[in-house]
mmCIF file of C-alpha atoms and ligand atoms in Angstrom:
data_model
loop_
_atom_site.group_PDB
_atom_site.id
_atom_site.type_symbol
_atom_site.label_atom_id
_atom_site.label_comp_id
_atom_site.label_asym_id
_atom_site.label_seq_id
_atom_site.Cartn_x
_atom_site.Cartn_y
_atom_site.Cartn_z
ATOM 1 C CA MET W 1 82.636 139.635 135.704
ATOM 2 C CA LEU W 2 84.528 136.853 134.023
ATOM 3 C CA SER W 3 82.855 135.280 130.970
ATOM 4 C CA ASN W 4 81.310 131.794 131.219
ATOM 5 C CA LYS W 5 80.893 131.480 127.464
ATOM 6 C CA ARG W 6 83.596 129.865 125.426
ATOM 7 C CA PRO W 7 84.319 132.182 122.491
ATOM 8 C CA ASP W 8 83.811 130.505 119.093
ATOM 9 C CA SER W 9 87.261 131.646 118.143
ATOM 10 C CA MET W 10 88.956 129.825 121.013
ATOM 11 C CA GLN W 11 91.312 127.215 119.682
ATOM 12 C CA ARG W 12 91.239 123.652 121.074
ATOM 13 C CA ILE W 13 94.306 123.162 123.319
ATOM 14 C CA THR W 14 96.054 120.095 121.936
ATOM 15 C CA THR W 15 99.728 120.803 122.170
ATOM 16 C CA PRO W 16 102.185 121.782 124.833
ATOM 17 C CA GLU W 17 102.712 125.158 122.972
ATOM 18 C CA LEU W 18 99.020 125.987 123.062
ATOM 19 C CA ALA W 19 98.969 124.844 126.801
ATOM 20 C CA ASN W 20 101.864 127.054 127.701
ATOM 21 C CA ALA W 21 100.170 130.134 125.983
ATOM 22 C CA PHE W 22 96.991 129.318 127.991
ATOM 23 C CA ILE W 23 99.023 128.946 131.261
ATOM 24 C CA ASP W 24 100.775 132.298 130.713
ATOM 25 C CA GLU W 25 97.488 134.044 130.076
ATOM 26 C CA GLN W 26 95.760 132.422 133.082
ATOM 27 C CA VAL W 27 98.773 133.310 135.329
ATOM 28 C CA ARG W 28 98.358 136.982 134.373
ATOM 29 C CA GLU W 29 94.493 136.754 134.825
ATOM 30 C CA ILE W 30 94.741 135.080 138.198
ATOM 31 C CA ARG W 31 97.267 137.607 139.520
ATOM 32 C CA GLU W 32 95.147 140.467 138.308
ATOM 33 C CA GLN W 33 91.945 139.019 139.852
ATOM 34 C CA VAL W 34 93.481 137.887 143.182
ATOM 35 C CA GLY W 35 96.056 140.670 143.948
ATOM 36 C CA ASP W 36 97.716 139.917 147.230
ATOM 37 C CA LYS W 37 94.658 138.075 148.696
ATOM 38 C CA LYS W 38 94.419 134.463 149.743
ATOM 39 C CA VAL W 39 92.692 131.791 147.767
ATOM 40 C CA LEU W 40 91.164 128.550 149.196
ATOM 41 C CA LEU W 41 90.881 125.307 147.217
ATOM 42 C CA ALA W 42 89.318 121.887 147.981
ATOM 43 C CA LEU W 43 91.982 119.629 146.449
ATOM 44 C CA SER W 44 90.447 116.193 145.924
ATOM 45 C CA GLY W 45 93.429 114.945 143.761
ATOM 46 C CA GLY W 46 91.129 114.519 140.823
ATOM 47 C CA VAL W 47 92.260 115.919 137.421
ATOM 48 C CA ASP W 48 90.430 119.258 137.483
ATOM 49 C CA SER W 49 91.202 120.357 141.064
ATOM 50 C CA SER W 50 94.841 119.228 140.659
ATOM 51 C CA VAL W 51 95.313 121.172 137.473
ATOM 52 C CA VAL W 52 93.681 124.323 139.157
ATOM 53 C CA ALA W 53 95.975 123.821 142.106
ATOM 54 C CA ALA W 54 99.074 123.676 139.955
ATOM 55 C CA LEU W 55 98.000 126.753 137.933
ATOM 56 C CA LEU W 56 97.363 128.714 141.053
ATOM 57 C CA ILE W 57 100.631 127.664 142.652
ATOM 58 C CA LYS W 58 102.433 128.936 139.533
ATOM 59 C CA ALA W 59 100.541 132.261 139.593
ATOM 60 C CA ILE W 60 100.328 133.036 143.312
ATOM 61 C CA GLY W 61 102.441 130.472 145.233
ATOM 62 C CA LYS W 62 101.698 130.490 148.949
ATOM 63 C CA GLN W 63 98.708 132.710 148.644
ATOM 64 C CA LEU W 64 96.903 129.500 147.653
ATOM 65 C CA VAL W 65 95.751 127.339 150.527
ATOM 66 C CA CYS W 66 94.833 123.762 149.552
ATOM 67 C CA VAL W 67 92.731 121.681 151.747
ATOM 68 C CA HIS W 68 92.672 117.975 151.086
ATOM 69 C CA VAL W 69 89.911 116.152 152.948
ATOM 70 C CA ASN W 70 90.499 112.362 153.154
ATOM 71 C CA HIS W 71 87.036 110.895 153.675
ATOM 72 C CA GLY W 72 88.497 107.450 154.156
ATOM 73 C CA LEU W 73 86.910 106.449 150.847
ATOM 74 C CA MET W 74 89.867 107.294 148.535
ATOM 75 C CA ARG W 75 91.476 104.640 146.378
ATOM 76 C CA LYS W 76 94.739 103.163 147.651
ATOM 77 C CA GLY W 77 97.564 105.621 147.544
ATOM 78 C CA GLU W 78 95.595 108.619 146.405
ATOM 79 C CA SER W 79 95.803 110.855 149.451
ATOM 80 C CA GLY W 80 99.532 109.942 149.664
ATOM 81 C CA GLN W 81 100.005 111.113 146.099
ATOM 82 C CA VAL W 82 98.252 114.513 146.790
ATOM 83 C CA ILE W 83 100.629 115.032 149.777
ATOM 84 C CA ASP W 84 103.699 113.999 147.639
ATOM 85 C CA VAL W 85 102.856 116.073 144.639
ATOM 86 C CA PHE W 86 101.498 119.190 146.192
ATOM 87 C CA GLY W 87 102.861 119.237 149.765
ATOM 88 C CA LYS W 88 106.324 118.053 148.796
ATOM 89 C CA SER W 89 107.287 118.456 145.075
ATOM 90 C CA LEU W 90 105.369 121.685 144.523
ATOM 91 C CA ASP W 91 105.893 122.974 148.068
ATOM 92 C CA ALA W 92 102.263 124.130 148.311
ATOM 93 C CA ASN W 93 100.374 125.422 151.288
ATOM 94 C CA LEU W 94 98.556 122.192 151.934
ATOM 95 C CA ILE W 95 96.364 121.328 154.824
ATOM 96 C CA TYR W 96 95.643 117.637 155.055
ATOM 97 C CA ILE W 97 92.694 116.452 157.076
ATOM 98 C CA ASP W 98 92.263 112.766 157.768
ATOM 99 C CA ALA W 99 88.530 112.672 158.453
ATOM 100 C CA THR W 100 88.255 108.883 157.960
ATOM 101 C CA ASP W 101 86.702 108.115 161.351
ATOM 102 C CA ARG W 102 84.141 110.955 161.080
ATOM 103 C CA PHE W 103 82.788 109.647 157.797
ATOM 104 C CA LEU W 104 82.937 105.949 158.648
ATOM 105 C CA ASP W 105 81.299 106.430 161.932
ATOM 106 C CA LEU W 106 78.495 108.376 160.345
ATOM 107 C CA LEU W 107 78.062 105.812 157.634
ATOM 108 C CA ALA W 108 78.014 102.838 160.026
ATOM 109 C CA GLY W 109 74.846 100.831 159.486
ATOM 110 C CA VAL W 110 73.559 103.050 156.659
ATOM 111 C CA ALA W 111 72.728 100.779 153.655
ATOM 112 C CA GLU W 112 70.601 102.992 151.436
ATOM 113 C CA PRO W 113 72.651 104.445 148.492
ATOM 114 C CA GLU W 114 71.063 107.806 148.297
ATOM 115 C CA LYS W 115 71.343 108.330 152.017
ATOM 116 C CA LYS W 116 75.107 107.283 151.895
ATOM 117 C CA ARG W 117 75.732 109.783 149.131
ATOM 118 C CA LYS W 118 73.906 112.607 151.099
ATOM 119 C CA ILE W 119 75.879 111.796 154.349
ATOM 120 C CA ILE W 120 79.217 111.844 152.433
ATOM 121 C CA GLY W 121 78.360 115.066 150.511
ATOM 122 C CA ALA W 122 77.047 116.974 153.632
ATOM 123 C CA GLU W 123 79.938 115.855 155.815
ATOM 124 C CA PHE W 124 82.474 116.834 153.203
ATOM 125 C CA ILE W 125 81.151 120.385 153.133
ATOM 126 C CA LYS W 126 81.070 120.420 156.917
ATOM 127 C CA VAL W 127 84.716 119.410 157.331
ATOM 128 C CA PHE W 128 85.795 121.733 154.595
ATOM 129 C CA ALA W 129 83.875 124.708 156.121
ATOM 130 C CA GLU W 130 85.328 124.033 159.496
ATOM 131 C CA GLU W 131 88.839 124.266 158.080
ATOM 132 C CA ALA W 132 87.994 127.452 156.093
ATOM 133 C CA ARG W 133 86.675 129.080 159.214
ATOM 134 C CA LYS W 134 90.026 128.512 160.958
ATOM 135 C CA LEU W 135 91.919 130.445 158.282
ATOM 136 C CA GLN W 136 92.348 134.176 158.280
ATOM 137 C CA GLY W 137 91.929 136.466 155.299
ATOM 138 C CA ILE W 138 90.621 134.155 152.642
ATOM 139 C CA ALA W 139 88.862 136.168 149.943
ATOM 140 C CA PHE W 140 88.545 133.691 147.021
ATOM 141 C CA LEU W 141 87.464 130.093 146.469
ATOM 142 C CA ALA W 142 89.076 128.275 143.617
ATOM 143 C CA GLN W 143 87.125 125.523 141.823
ATOM 144 C CA GLY W 144 88.000 123.001 139.218
ATOM 145 C CA THR W 145 84.771 123.720 137.163
ATOM 146 C CA ILE W 146 85.229 122.777 133.558
ATOM 147 C CA TYR W 147 83.237 123.734 130.537
ATOM 148 C CA PRO W 148 80.970 120.641 130.508
ATOM 149 C CA ASP W 149 79.976 121.477 134.080
ATOM 150 C CA ILE W 150 78.862 124.916 132.856
ATOM 151 C CA LEU W 151 77.041 123.403 129.941
ATOM 152 C CA GLU W 152 75.261 120.705 131.961
ATOM 153 C CA SER W 153 75.072 122.498 135.272
ATOM 154 C CA LYS W 154 72.759 119.795 136.513
ATOM 155 C CA GLY W 155 75.188 117.158 135.719
ATOM 156 C CA VAL W 156 76.854 114.560 137.910
ATOM 157 C CA LYS W 157 79.267 116.882 139.464
ATOM 158 C CA ALA W 158 76.538 118.919 141.182
ATOM 159 C CA HIS W 159 76.851 116.266 143.976
ATOM 160 C CA HIS W 160 80.276 116.949 145.052
ATOM 161 C CA ASN W 161 81.521 120.344 144.075
ATOM 162 C CA VAL W 162 81.931 122.687 146.991
ATOM 163 C CA GLY W 163 78.979 124.840 145.672
ATOM 164 C CA GLY W 164 77.063 124.115 148.944
ATOM 165 C CA LEU W 165 79.203 126.031 151.500
ATOM 166 C CA PRO W 166 77.168 127.782 154.301
ATOM 167 C CA GLU W 167 75.563 131.039 153.232
ATOM 168 C CA ASP W 168 77.659 133.178 155.508
ATOM 169 C CA MET W 169 80.802 131.965 153.795
ATOM 170 C CA GLU W 170 81.011 134.161 150.715
ATOM 171 C CA PHE W 171 83.891 133.879 148.515
ATOM 172 C CA GLU W 172 84.528 135.223 145.063
ATOM 173 C CA LEU W 173 85.197 132.331 142.658
ATOM 174 C CA VAL W 174 88.360 131.580 140.793
ATOM 175 C CA GLU W 175 87.730 129.103 138.034
ATOM 176 C CA PRO W 176 90.663 129.319 135.622
ATOM 177 C CA VAL W 177 89.770 126.146 133.586
ATOM 178 C CA ARG W 178 85.984 126.922 133.347
ATOM 179 C CA LEU W 179 86.238 127.240 129.537
ATOM 180 C CA LEU W 180 88.174 124.123 128.891
ATOM 181 C CA TYR W 181 87.032 120.612 127.902
ATOM 182 C CA LYS W 182 88.507 117.602 129.944
ATOM 183 C CA ASP W 183 91.115 116.715 127.146
ATOM 184 C CA GLU W 184 92.398 120.323 127.263
ATOM 185 C CA VAL W 185 92.712 120.310 131.064
ATOM 186 C CA ARG W 186 94.849 117.189 130.803
ATOM 187 C CA VAL W 187 97.157 118.835 128.165
ATOM 188 C CA VAL W 188 97.450 121.880 130.453
ATOM 189 C CA GLY W 189 98.195 119.593 133.463
ATOM 190 C CA GLU W 190 101.033 117.885 131.648
ATOM 191 C CA ALA W 191 102.464 121.197 130.522
ATOM 192 C CA LEU W 192 102.347 122.225 134.222
ATOM 193 C CA GLY W 193 104.462 119.198 135.009
ATOM 194 C CA LEU W 194 101.922 117.129 137.011
ATOM 195 C CA PRO W 195 102.554 113.341 136.998
ATOM 196 C CA HIS W 196 100.976 111.587 133.979
ATOM 197 C CA GLY W 197 99.073 109.199 136.330
ATOM 198 C CA MET W 198 97.425 112.163 137.996
ATOM 199 C CA VAL W 199 96.549 113.932 134.770
ATOM 200 C CA TYR W 200 95.069 110.844 133.120
ATOM 201 C CA ARG W 201 93.391 109.529 136.228
ATOM 202 C CA GLN W 202 90.005 107.946 135.659
ATOM 203 C CA PRO W 203 87.003 109.739 136.750
ATOM 204 C CA PHE W 204 86.239 108.905 140.374
ATOM 205 C CA PRO W 205 82.912 109.779 141.955
ATOM 206 C CA GLY W 206 82.875 112.326 144.823
ATOM 207 C CA PRO W 207 81.624 109.608 147.284
ATOM 208 C CA GLY W 208 84.611 107.496 146.314
ATOM 209 C CA LEU W 209 84.743 103.891 147.375
ATOM 210 C CA GLY W 210 81.694 104.600 149.474
ATOM 211 C CA VAL W 211 79.419 103.739 146.491
ATOM 212 C CA ARG W 212 81.499 100.687 145.562
ATOM 213 C CA CYS W 213 81.421 99.151 149.051
ATOM 214 C CA LEU W 214 77.782 98.236 148.519
ATOM 215 C CA GLY W 215 75.209 98.532 151.294
ATOM 216 C CA ALA W 216 76.313 99.364 154.827
ATOM 217 C CA ILE W 217 80.132 99.957 154.790
ATOM 218 C CA THR W 218 82.306 98.188 157.169
ATOM 219 C CA ARG W 219 86.018 98.906 157.656
ATOM 220 C CA ASP W 220 87.049 95.349 156.824
ATOM 221 C CA ARG W 221 85.079 95.178 153.563
ATOM 222 C CA LEU W 222 86.203 98.646 152.623
ATOM 223 C CA HIS W 223 89.829 97.571 153.055
ATOM 224 C CA ALA W 224 89.196 94.502 150.957
ATOM 225 C CA LEU W 225 87.671 96.548 148.283
ATOM 226 C CA ARG W 226 90.580 99.027 148.241
ATOM 227 C CA GLU W 227 93.112 96.284 148.013
ATOM 228 C CA ALA W 228 91.219 94.432 145.253
ATOM 229 C CA ASP W 229 90.816 97.697 143.303
ATOM 230 C CA ALA W 230 94.609 98.405 143.666
ATOM 231 C CA ILE W 231 95.395 95.026 142.074
ATOM 232 C CA LEU W 232 92.958 95.635 139.224
ATOM 233 C CA ARG W 233 94.534 99.060 138.517
ATOM 234 C CA GLU W 234 98.073 97.583 138.708
ATOM 235 C CA GLU W 235 97.250 94.801 136.237
ATOM 236 C CA PHE W 236 95.429 97.118 133.847
ATOM 237 C CA ASP W 237 98.451 99.449 133.936
ATOM 238 C CA LYS W 238 100.882 96.637 133.262
ATOM 239 C CA ASN W 239 98.790 95.074 130.483
ATOM 240 C CA GLY W 240 98.159 98.293 128.401
ATOM 241 C CA LEU W 241 94.471 98.532 129.350
ATOM 242 C CA ALA W 242 94.806 101.574 131.571
ATOM 243 C CA GLY W 243 94.862 104.034 128.638
ATOM 244 C CA LYS W 244 92.279 102.118 126.652
ATOM 245 C CA VAL W 245 89.519 101.663 129.101
ATOM 246 C CA TRP W 246 87.565 104.766 130.229
ATOM 247 C CA GLN W 247 86.759 103.493 133.768
ATOM 248 C CA TYR W 248 87.373 100.368 135.639
ATOM 249 C CA PHE W 249 86.968 99.452 139.288
ATOM 250 C CA ILE W 250 85.862 96.890 141.705
ATOM 251 C CA ALA W 251 82.559 96.731 143.774
ATOM 252 C CA VAL W 252 82.182 94.583 146.727
ATOM 253 C CA PRO W 253 78.658 93.682 147.800
ATOM 254 C CA ASP W 254 77.492 92.896 151.287
ATOM 255 C CA MET W 255 77.125 89.151 150.947
ATOM 256 C CA LYS W 256 79.183 86.152 151.481
ATOM 257 C CA SER W 257 79.551 82.866 149.749
ATOM 258 C CA VAL W 258 81.180 79.652 150.726
ATOM 259 C CA GLY W 259 84.691 78.807 149.611
ATOM 260 C CA VAL W 260 87.775 76.791 150.523
ATOM 261 C CA LYS W 261 91.188 78.194 151.355
ATOM 262 C CA ASN W 262 94.068 76.126 152.777
ATOM 263 C CA ASP W 263 91.663 73.107 152.943
ATOM 264 C CA GLN W 264 89.356 74.988 155.196
ATOM 265 C CA ARG W 265 85.881 76.417 154.731
ATOM 266 C CA TYR W 266 86.371 80.154 153.794
ATOM 267 C CA GLU W 267 83.450 82.392 153.646
ATOM 268 C CA GLY W 268 84.151 85.581 151.753
ATOM 269 C CA TRP W 269 82.851 88.427 149.696
ATOM 270 C CA PRO W 270 82.849 88.485 145.905
ATOM 271 C CA ALA W 271 84.954 91.250 144.099
ATOM 272 C CA ILE W 272 82.998 92.466 141.036
ATOM 273 C CA ILE W 273 85.105 93.837 138.148
ATOM 274 C CA ARG W 274 83.419 96.707 136.153
ATOM 275 C CA ALA W 275 85.335 97.971 133.133
ATOM 276 C CA VAL W 276 83.483 100.252 130.681
ATOM 277 C CA ASN W 277 84.099 102.529 127.709
ATOM 278 C CA THR W 278 82.066 105.734 127.024
ATOM 279 C CA THR W 279 82.576 109.180 125.737
ATOM 280 C CA ASP W 280 80.147 111.027 127.990
ATOM 281 C CA ALA W 281 79.118 108.584 130.738
ATOM 282 C CA MET W 282 75.520 108.792 129.517
ATOM 283 C CA THR W 283 75.866 105.374 127.916
ATOM 284 C CA ALA W 284 78.569 102.871 128.256
ATOM 285 C CA THR W 285 79.817 99.676 126.610
ATOM 286 C CA ILE W 286 81.679 96.782 127.997
ATOM 287 C CA GLU W 287 85.417 96.488 127.397
ATOM 288 C CA GLU W 288 86.616 93.083 126.396
ATOM 289 C CA ILE W 289 89.247 91.924 128.791
ATOM 290 C CA PRO W 290 91.470 89.029 127.654
ATOM 291 C CA TYR W 291 90.526 85.785 129.482
ATOM 292 C CA ALA W 292 94.123 85.017 130.455
ATOM 293 C CA LEU W 293 94.381 88.492 132.228
ATOM 294 C CA LEU W 294 90.938 87.901 133.944
ATOM 295 C CA HIS W 295 92.276 84.513 135.310
ATOM 296 C CA HIS W 296 95.457 86.282 136.536
ATOM 297 C CA ILE W 297 93.525 88.991 138.208
ATOM 298 C CA THR W 298 91.170 86.542 139.872
ATOM 299 C CA ASP W 299 94.160 84.505 141.070
ATOM 300 C CA ARG W 300 95.804 87.581 142.601
ATOM 301 C CA ILE W 301 92.648 89.020 144.212
ATOM 302 C CA THR W 302 91.522 85.688 145.727
ATOM 303 C CA HIS W 303 94.943 84.978 147.081
ATOM 304 C CA GLU W 304 96.127 88.364 148.148
ATOM 305 C CA VAL W 305 93.096 90.027 149.455
ATOM 306 C CA ASP W 306 91.780 88.979 152.963
ATOM 307 C CA GLY W 307 88.083 88.409 152.807
ATOM 308 C CA ILE W 308 87.584 87.996 149.080
ATOM 309 C CA ASN W 309 86.913 84.446 147.926
ATOM 310 C CA ARG W 310 85.459 85.017 144.351
ATOM 311 C CA VAL W 311 85.859 87.350 141.471
ATOM 312 C CA LEU W 312 82.938 88.132 139.117
ATOM 313 C CA LEU W 313 82.725 90.183 135.883
ATOM 314 C CA ASP W 314 79.973 92.677 135.294
ATOM 315 C CA LEU W 315 78.938 92.468 131.558
ATOM 316 C CA THR W 316 76.120 94.966 131.741
ATOM 317 C CA PRO W 317 76.179 97.963 129.444
ATOM 318 C CA LYS W 318 74.725 101.323 130.328
ATOM 319 C CA PRO W 319 71.658 101.406 129.974
ATOM 320 C CA ILE W 320 70.552 99.293 131.633
ATOM 321 C CA GLY W 321 73.135 99.233 134.309
ATOM 322 C CA THR W 322 74.533 102.563 135.590
ATOM 323 C CA ILE W 323 78.333 102.634 135.622
ATOM 324 C CA GLU W 324 78.390 102.793 139.458
ATOM 325 C CA TRP W 325 76.449 100.195 141.403
ATOM 326 C CA GLU W 326 74.995 102.748 143.733
HETATM 327 P P1 XMP B 1 76.553 106.415 136.617
HETATM 328 O O1 XMP B 1 76.772 105.408 137.792
HETATM 329 O O2 XMP B 1 75.493 107.456 136.862
HETATM 330 O O3 XMP B 1 77.896 107.286 136.562
HETATM 331 O O4 XMP B 1 76.367 105.706 135.240
HETATM 332 C C1 XMP B 1 78.241 108.093 135.538
HETATM 333 C C2 XMP B 1 79.683 108.658 135.797
HETATM 334 O O5 XMP B 1 79.609 109.601 136.833
HETATM 335 C C3 XMP B 1 80.424 109.137 137.849
HETATM 336 N N1 XMP B 1 79.727 109.514 139.203
HETATM 337 C C4 XMP B 1 79.998 110.585 139.887
HETATM 338 N N2 XMP B 1 80.829 111.552 139.724
HETATM 339 N N3 XMP B 1 80.210 112.634 141.683
HETATM 340 C C5 XMP B 1 80.973 112.619 140.493
HETATM 341 O O6 XMP B 1 81.745 113.519 140.338
HETATM 342 C C6 XMP B 1 79.357 111.720 141.974
HETATM 343 O O7 XMP B 1 78.663 111.677 142.950
HETATM 344 C C7 XMP B 1 79.283 110.589 141.025
HETATM 345 N N4 XMP B 1 78.497 109.492 140.951
HETATM 346 C C8 XMP B 1 78.799 108.844 139.826
HETATM 347 C C9 XMP B 1 80.613 107.686 137.734
HETATM 348 O O8 XMP B 1 81.865 107.243 138.330
HETATM 349 C C10 XMP B 1 80.667 107.586 136.266
HETATM 350 O O9 XMP B 1 81.872 107.978 135.655
#
């Protein structure tokens, strides 16, 4: 049984040298644990599952089968990045499932946040389990569990980790970063050669844009949200805020207001900017964004994104507002 307790003597991994030593040790341990068997991994493209994938590819190559389920609620370009990095650059055994229609059809007309989350979580497991059943000879399930998940096992991640697979699907777990803190996972990810943007990706909730396309999701509003969010990220990147702000995104509510575009009445949705700083996501403060940049972002979103006619800024710290709107 592998230990789930971080030894007091374990040094914090802060340098490439320490990361490489950790990688060498894990490669040995993984090979020992797995032998010549196959390992399955749900690869979301988030930091933890990506680093686990890269470690396993280094240790056992094609014995790892990665499944990336695109639930249609990813940020712009994120599924593409998973395919490029893992399918192409690292030549991994990657199964890509575009399940967009399944998720969006199930979510049609569902406005209640908890119900939306449950549908997304349950369908994710269903799609993943269906794929797993098609594969032969899988003995292990790899997971991107990190040390804070073990310490707060009732934490936010419980929603979306693959812990809820059907009972007849029993796999032994491979959790190579389970004793690491997030900052250490990132150092290890960089040492493994993953792109900086992937390793320093912001936290992204399991239900993805589903909890930011507020109320009942429609494809047109989801599209507008994804485009507006991409502009916000691009501008934060260009203006040095990406490394400074812990989490930033757009939410689009299910309401319209009146505007004018090209001298015509133009009813559209508002795009709400949320940019917060926090250390543990339990409380959060509001990041000050320079007004000139806010004007520029507003200008771009209202001109470039179909369906959006206003941009608003959420100034609410947590508490009382949670970070996500739903
Ligand atoms: P709230 O909205 O509760 O969010 O202030 C705190 C942090 O958790 C993220 N979040 C999730 N992360 N699965 C996740 O892995 C989820 O279902 C989920 N819901 C919220 C949120 O983005 C924020 O960073």
